[in-house]
Coordinates of C-alpha atoms and ligand atoms in Angstrom, one line a residue:
M1 CA 108.5 -56.0 -139.3
K2 CA 108.6 -53.0 -141.8
H3 CA 108.2 -49.9 -139.7
F4 CA 108.2 -49.6 -136.0
T5 CA 105.9 -46.8 -134.7
S6 CA 103.3 -48.5 -132.3
T7 CA 102.1 -51.9 -130.9
K8 CA 100.3 -52.4 -134.3
D9 CA 103.6 -53.0 -135.9
I10 CA 104.6 -56.1 -133.8
A11 CA 103.3 -59.7 -134.3
D12 CA 104.2 -61.2 -130.7
L13 CA 105.2 -59.2 -127.6
A14 CA 106.4 -62.2 -125.7
A15 CA 108.6 -63.1 -128.4
L16 CA 110.0 -59.6 -128.9
V17 CA 110.8 -59.5 -125.1
A18 CA 112.3 -62.9 -125.3
S19 CA 114.6 -61.7 -128.2
A20 CA 115.6 -58.6 -126.2
R21 CA 116.5 -60.5 -123.2
E22 CA 118.5 -63.1 -125.3
M23 CA 120.6 -60.5 -126.7
K24 CA 121.1 -58.8 -123.4
A25 CA 122.7 -62.0 -122.2
N26 CA 124.6 -62.4 -125.6
P27 CA 124.9 -59.0 -127.2
F28 CA 127.3 -59.9 -130.0
A29 CA 125.6 -63.1 -131.5
Y30 CA 123.9 -61.1 -134.5
E31 CA 126.6 -58.7 -135.4
H32 CA 126.4 -60.2 -138.8
L33 CA 122.9 -59.0 -139.6
G34 CA 123.8 -55.2 -139.9
K35 CA 126.9 -55.8 -142.0
N36 CA 127.1 -53.2 -144.7
K37 CA 123.9 -51.6 -143.5
T38 CA 123.6 -47.9 -142.4
M39 CA 121.0 -46.5 -139.9
V40 CA 120.3 -42.8 -140.1
L41 CA 118.8 -41.2 -137.0
L42 CA 117.0 -37.7 -137.1
F43 CA 116.5 -35.8 -134.0
F44 CA 113.9 -32.9 -134.5
N45 CA 114.2 -32.8 -130.5
P46 CA 116.7 -33.4 -127.8
S47 CA 117.6 -37.0 -126.6
L48 CA 120.0 -38.6 -124.4
R49 CA 118.8 -42.1 -123.7
T50 CA 117.1 -42.6 -127.0
R51 CA 120.0 -41.4 -129.1
L52 CA 122.9 -43.3 -127.4
S53 CA 120.9 -46.5 -126.7
T54 CA 119.7 -46.7 -130.4
E55 CA 123.2 -46.0 -131.7
K56 CA 124.6 -48.7 -129.4
A57 CA 122.1 -51.1 -130.5
A58 CA 122.7 -50.4 -134.3
N59 CA 126.5 -50.6 -133.7
T60 CA 126.3 -53.8 -131.7
L61 CA 124.1 -55.4 -134.6
G62 CA 127.0 -54.5 -137.0
M63 CA 125.4 -51.4 -138.6
K64 CA 127.2 -48.1 -139.4
V65 CA 125.3 -45.1 -137.8
I66 CA 124.7 -41.6 -138.9
S67 CA 123.0 -39.2 -136.5
M68 CA 121.7 -35.8 -137.4
N69 CA 120.2 -33.0 -135.2
A70 CA 117.4 -32.3 -137.6
D71 CA 117.4 -28.7 -136.5
S72 CA 120.8 -28.2 -138.3
G73 CA 119.4 -28.9 -141.8
W74 CA 117.0 -27.2 -144.0
V75 CA 113.4 -26.8 -142.4
I76 CA 111.2 -29.5 -143.9
E77 CA 107.6 -28.8 -144.9
F78 CA 105.1 -31.7 -144.3
E79 CA 101.8 -30.0 -145.7
E80 CA 100.6 -31.5 -149.0
G81 CA 100.3 -28.7 -151.7
A82 CA 102.1 -26.2 -149.5
V83 CA 103.1 -23.1 -151.2
M84 CA 106.4 -22.8 -149.8
N85 CA 107.1 -19.1 -149.7
A86 CA 107.8 -18.9 -146.1
G87 CA 110.2 -20.7 -143.7
S88 CA 110.6 -24.2 -144.9
A89 CA 113.2 -25.0 -147.6
E90 CA 112.4 -28.5 -148.9
H91 CA 109.4 -31.0 -148.9
I92 CA 109.3 -34.3 -147.1
K93 CA 108.6 -35.6 -150.7
E94 CA 112.1 -35.0 -151.5
A95 CA 113.9 -35.3 -148.1
A96 CA 112.4 -38.7 -147.2
P97 CA 113.5 -40.5 -150.3
V98 CA 116.8 -38.8 -150.4
I99 CA 117.5 -39.9 -146.7
S100 CA 116.5 -43.4 -147.9
Q101 CA 119.3 -43.5 -150.2
Y102 CA 122.0 -42.9 -147.5
G103 CA 120.3 -45.2 -144.8
D104 CA 118.9 -48.6 -144.8
I105 CA 116.7 -47.7 -141.8
I106 CA 115.6 -44.4 -140.7
G107 CA 115.0 -43.3 -137.0
V108 CA 113.0 -40.1 -136.3
R109 CA 112.3 -38.3 -133.0
T110 CA 109.7 -35.7 -133.2
F111 CA 107.6 -34.0 -130.4
P112 CA 104.1 -32.7 -130.8
T113 CA 103.4 -29.1 -131.3
L114 CA 101.1 -29.2 -128.0
K115 CA 99.1 -26.5 -129.8
D116 CA 97.4 -28.3 -132.9
R117 CA 95.8 -31.5 -131.4
E118 CA 94.4 -32.6 -134.9
R119 CA 97.9 -32.5 -136.5
D120 CA 99.7 -33.9 -133.5
Y121 CA 97.3 -36.9 -133.3
Q122 CA 97.3 -37.6 -136.9
E123 CA 101.2 -37.9 -136.5
Q124 CA 101.9 -35.8 -139.3
V125 CA 105.7 -36.1 -139.2
I126 CA 106.3 -39.8 -138.6
E127 CA 103.4 -40.7 -141.0
A128 CA 105.0 -38.6 -143.7
F129 CA 108.3 -40.3 -143.4
K130 CA 106.7 -43.7 -143.4
R131 CA 104.9 -42.6 -146.6
Y132 CA 107.8 -41.0 -148.5
A133 CA 110.7 -43.0 -147.3
T134 CA 111.6 -46.1 -149.3
V135 CA 113.1 -47.8 -146.3
P136 CA 111.9 -48.9 -142.8
V137 CA 111.1 -46.1 -140.4
V138 CA 111.6 -46.4 -136.5
S139 CA 109.8 -44.1 -134.2
L140 CA 112.5 -42.7 -131.7
E141 CA 109.2 -41.0 -129.9
S142 CA 106.8 -39.3 -132.1
A143 CA 103.8 -36.9 -131.4
T144 CA 101.7 -39.3 -129.6
R145 CA 103.8 -42.5 -128.9
H146 CA 107.2 -43.6 -127.6
P147 CA 107.2 -47.4 -128.5
L148 CA 110.9 -48.2 -127.9
Q149 CA 110.5 -46.6 -124.3
S150 CA 107.5 -48.8 -123.9
L151 CA 108.9 -51.8 -125.0
A152 CA 111.9 -51.2 -122.5
D153 CA 109.4 -50.8 -119.9
V154 CA 107.6 -54.2 -120.7
I155 CA 111.2 -55.8 -120.5
T156 CA 111.9 -54.0 -117.1
I157 CA 108.5 -55.2 -115.5
E158 CA 109.1 -58.7 -116.8
E159 CA 112.7 -58.6 -115.2
F160 CA 111.5 -57.3 -111.7
K161 CA 108.1 -58.7 -111.3
Q162 CA 107.7 -61.2 -108.4
K163 CA 104.2 -62.5 -109.3
E164 CA 102.8 -63.8 -112.7
R165 CA 100.6 -60.8 -113.3
P166 CA 101.7 -57.8 -111.3
K167 CA 99.8 -54.7 -110.6
V168 CA 101.2 -51.6 -112.5
V169 CA 100.0 -48.1 -111.8
L170 CA 100.6 -45.1 -114.2
S171 CA 100.6 -42.1 -112.2
W172 CA 100.5 -38.5 -113.4
A173 CA 102.9 -36.3 -111.3
P174 CA 103.6 -32.5 -111.4
H175 CA 105.9 -30.8 -113.7
V176 CA 107.0 -27.1 -114.4
R177 CA 106.7 -27.5 -118.3
A178 CA 104.0 -28.6 -120.6
L179 CA 105.0 -32.2 -121.7
P180 CA 103.8 -34.6 -124.4
Q181 CA 101.2 -37.4 -123.9
A182 CA 103.5 -39.7 -126.0
V183 CA 105.1 -41.7 -123.1
P184 CA 101.8 -42.2 -121.0
N185 CA 99.8 -42.9 -124.3
S186 CA 102.3 -45.7 -125.4
F187 CA 102.9 -47.1 -121.8
V188 CA 99.1 -47.7 -121.7
E189 CA 98.8 -49.1 -125.1
W190 CA 101.8 -51.6 -124.4
M191 CA 100.4 -52.5 -120.8
N192 CA 97.3 -53.3 -122.3
I193 CA 98.8 -56.1 -124.4
A194 CA 101.0 -57.3 -121.5
N195 CA 100.1 -59.6 -118.7
V196 CA 99.6 -56.9 -116.0
D197 CA 96.8 -55.5 -114.2
L198 CA 97.1 -51.7 -115.2
V199 CA 95.6 -48.8 -113.3
V200 CA 95.9 -45.2 -114.5
T201 CA 95.7 -42.5 -111.8
H202 CA 95.7 -38.5 -112.5
P203 CA 93.7 -35.5 -111.6
E204 CA 90.6 -34.5 -113.5
G205 CA 91.4 -33.0 -116.8
Y206 CA 94.3 -35.2 -117.6
E207 CA 92.3 -38.0 -119.3
L208 CA 94.3 -39.7 -122.1
A209 CA 92.7 -39.9 -125.5
D210 CA 90.4 -42.9 -125.6
A211 CA 92.0 -44.5 -128.5
Y212 CA 95.1 -45.1 -126.2
M213 CA 93.4 -45.8 -123.2
G214 CA 91.5 -48.8 -124.6
G215 CA 89.8 -50.5 -121.7
A216 CA 92.4 -49.4 -119.0
K217 CA 91.2 -48.8 -115.6
L218 CA 91.1 -45.2 -114.4
E219 CA 91.1 -44.2 -110.7
Y220 CA 91.2 -40.4 -109.9
N221 CA 92.2 -41.1 -106.3
Q222 CA 95.9 -41.7 -106.1
E223 CA 96.0 -43.6 -102.9
K224 CA 93.2 -46.0 -104.0
A225 CA 94.9 -46.5 -107.2
F226 CA 98.3 -47.1 -105.4
E227 CA 96.7 -49.8 -103.3
G228 CA 98.7 -53.2 -103.6
A229 CA 100.7 -51.9 -106.5
D230 CA 103.9 -53.7 -107.5
F231 CA 105.2 -51.1 -109.9
I232 CA 104.5 -47.4 -109.9
Y233 CA 105.4 -45.6 -113.2
G234 CA 105.7 -41.8 -112.6
K235 CA 105.1 -39.4 -115.4
N236 CA 104.0 -35.9 -116.1
W237 CA 101.9 -35.0 -119.0
S238 CA 99.9 -31.9 -120.2
S239 CA 96.2 -32.0 -120.7
Y240 CA 94.7 -33.8 -123.8
R241 CA 91.3 -32.3 -123.4
E242 CA 92.6 -28.8 -122.9
Y243 CA 95.2 -29.5 -125.4
G244 CA 98.8 -28.8 -124.2
Q245 CA 97.6 -26.9 -121.1
I246 CA 99.1 -27.4 -117.6
L247 CA 95.9 -27.6 -115.6
N248 CA 97.4 -27.8 -112.0
Q249 CA 100.9 -28.3 -110.5
D250 CA 99.5 -29.8 -107.2
P251 CA 102.6 -31.2 -105.2
N252 CA 100.3 -33.5 -103.4
W253 CA 100.7 -35.8 -106.6
R254 CA 104.5 -36.0 -106.2
I255 CA 105.7 -39.6 -105.7
T256 CA 107.1 -39.8 -102.3
Q257 CA 108.8 -42.5 -100.2
H258 CA 105.8 -42.3 -97.7
K259 CA 103.3 -43.3 -100.5
L260 CA 105.6 -46.3 -101.8
D261 CA 105.9 -47.4 -98.1
H262 CA 102.3 -47.0 -96.9
W263 CA 100.1 -47.3 -99.9
T264 CA 101.8 -49.9 -102.3
N265 CA 103.1 -53.5 -102.1
Q266 CA 106.7 -52.0 -101.7
A267 CA 106.2 -51.0 -105.3
K268 CA 109.3 -50.5 -107.6
F269 CA 109.4 -47.0 -109.1
M270 CA 109.7 -46.5 -112.8
H271 CA 110.2 -43.3 -114.8
C272 CA 111.3 -42.9 -118.5
L273 CA 113.8 -40.2 -117.5
P274 CA 114.8 -37.4 -117.8
V275 CA 113.1 -36.7 -114.3
R276 CA 112.9 -33.5 -112.2
R277 CA 113.8 -34.4 -108.8
N278 CA 111.7 -33.1 -105.9
V279 CA 109.0 -32.1 -108.4
V280 CA 107.9 -35.2 -110.0
V281 CA 109.6 -37.6 -107.5
D282 CA 111.4 -37.2 -104.1
D283 CA 115.2 -37.8 -103.9
A284 CA 114.4 -40.5 -101.2
V285 CA 112.6 -42.6 -103.9
L286 CA 115.4 -42.2 -106.6
D287 CA 118.1 -42.7 -104.4
G288 CA 116.4 -45.6 -102.4
P289 CA 115.9 -49.3 -102.9
N290 CA 112.6 -49.1 -104.7
S291 CA 113.9 -47.2 -107.9
I292 CA 114.6 -49.2 -110.9
V293 CA 114.9 -46.2 -113.2
I294 CA 118.7 -46.9 -114.1
A295 CA 118.1 -50.7 -114.9
Q296 CA 115.0 -49.4 -116.9
A297 CA 117.2 -47.1 -119.0
N298 CA 119.6 -49.9 -119.7
N299 CA 116.8 -51.9 -121.2
R300 CA 116.3 -49.0 -123.9
T301 CA 119.4 -50.7 -125.7
W302 CA 117.9 -54.2 -125.6
A303 CA 114.4 -52.9 -126.8
A304 CA 116.1 -51.2 -129.7
M305 CA 118.1 -54.2 -130.5
A306 CA 115.1 -56.7 -130.6
V307 CA 113.3 -54.3 -132.9
L308 CA 116.3 -53.6 -135.2
R309 CA 116.9 -57.4 -135.2
E310 CA 113.6 -58.1 -136.7
I311 CA 113.8 -55.4 -139.3
L312 CA 117.2 -56.5 -140.5
V313 CA 116.2 -60.1 -140.7
E314 CA 113.3 -58.8 -143.1
L315 CA 115.7 -56.5 -145.0
N316 CA 118.2 -59.5 -145.6
G317 CA 115.4 -61.6 -146.9
Ligands
LIG1 C1 110.0 -35.9 -123.1 C2 108.6 -36.4 -122.7 O1 108.0 -36.1 -121.7 O2 107.9 -36.7 -123.8 C3 110.8 -36.9 -123.3 C4 110.7 -38.1 -122.5 C5 111.3 -39.3 -122.9 N1 110.4 -35.2 -121.6 C6 110.7 -34.0 -121.6 O3 110.6 -33.2 -122.5 C7 111.4 -33.5 -120.3
LIG2 N1 113.5 -41.9 -122.1 C1 113.9 -40.9 -123.1 O1 113.5 -41.3 -124.3 O2 114.9 -40.3 -122.8 P1 115.6 -39.2 -124.0 O3 114.6 -38.1 -124.2 O4 116.9 -38.8 -123.3 O5 115.9 -39.9 -125.2

């Protein structure tokens, strides 16, 4: 594996999940892989889980880690041919190769603008890092995808499933702020290559981009979608069609214990976190036996380890 920014970078999902689970059982078996290597993590946006779990994964694989809030450095320019007479102080053409001399692997977190759909969906920032860095680049959530989250989600479903091919439902839920489509886009992409029956449910206007939906089934009626579900994955996202807009905040879409009890097959509740209690999902769900969000967040470490292990094996030749 050279870079890791989407499902396209992996050869074998089952093998990657097996690798993550093996290291979860025996965390320090591959400490030698990262000896004398450094991982640089750049955060253009906030993070709790991604930052700490990726640092932990890199440390556990024997690497040194340098983390930087990318808002504390010079503002980087990404436009080709820009006349840099305004806010930005240096171009990605210098920044990325410079950072590549300090780190053997670069991790980047960058949210979308939610204003310029074309720019966001071209993945301007992460693609520029891939183009101008001379070392592997790992997405810590980009404008349209969150692959380390999705890999952790696959691992979690694998651990908790009680049948070979569980029914998994991705449900939109209300929120007070306009959030990216990265988590749902990515979740669908990864579920589409996993051994699950996926149904996506959301109000009209929240359709995800076709390129990410692939052949996934869409059901606008949340109750119908939830029927017989083994996993409910709650998440808010803003509209792709009316880009970045909040079209409604209908509280009827909130995930409740009543829905889990009466509409599903005693489904487990998943969410990438952070989650707004009693807006996206009720306390009763998060505090009850159906919630697996804490175990899910734990798997962020093992997902990152599986990815970094593959990259290190390649770097070590
Ligand atoms: C971000 C999002 O929805 O993409 C990060 C989730 C991992 N969430 C918020 O901004 C609350
Ligand atoms: N799930 C997730 O990526 O969380 P953070 O935003 O805290 O990294």
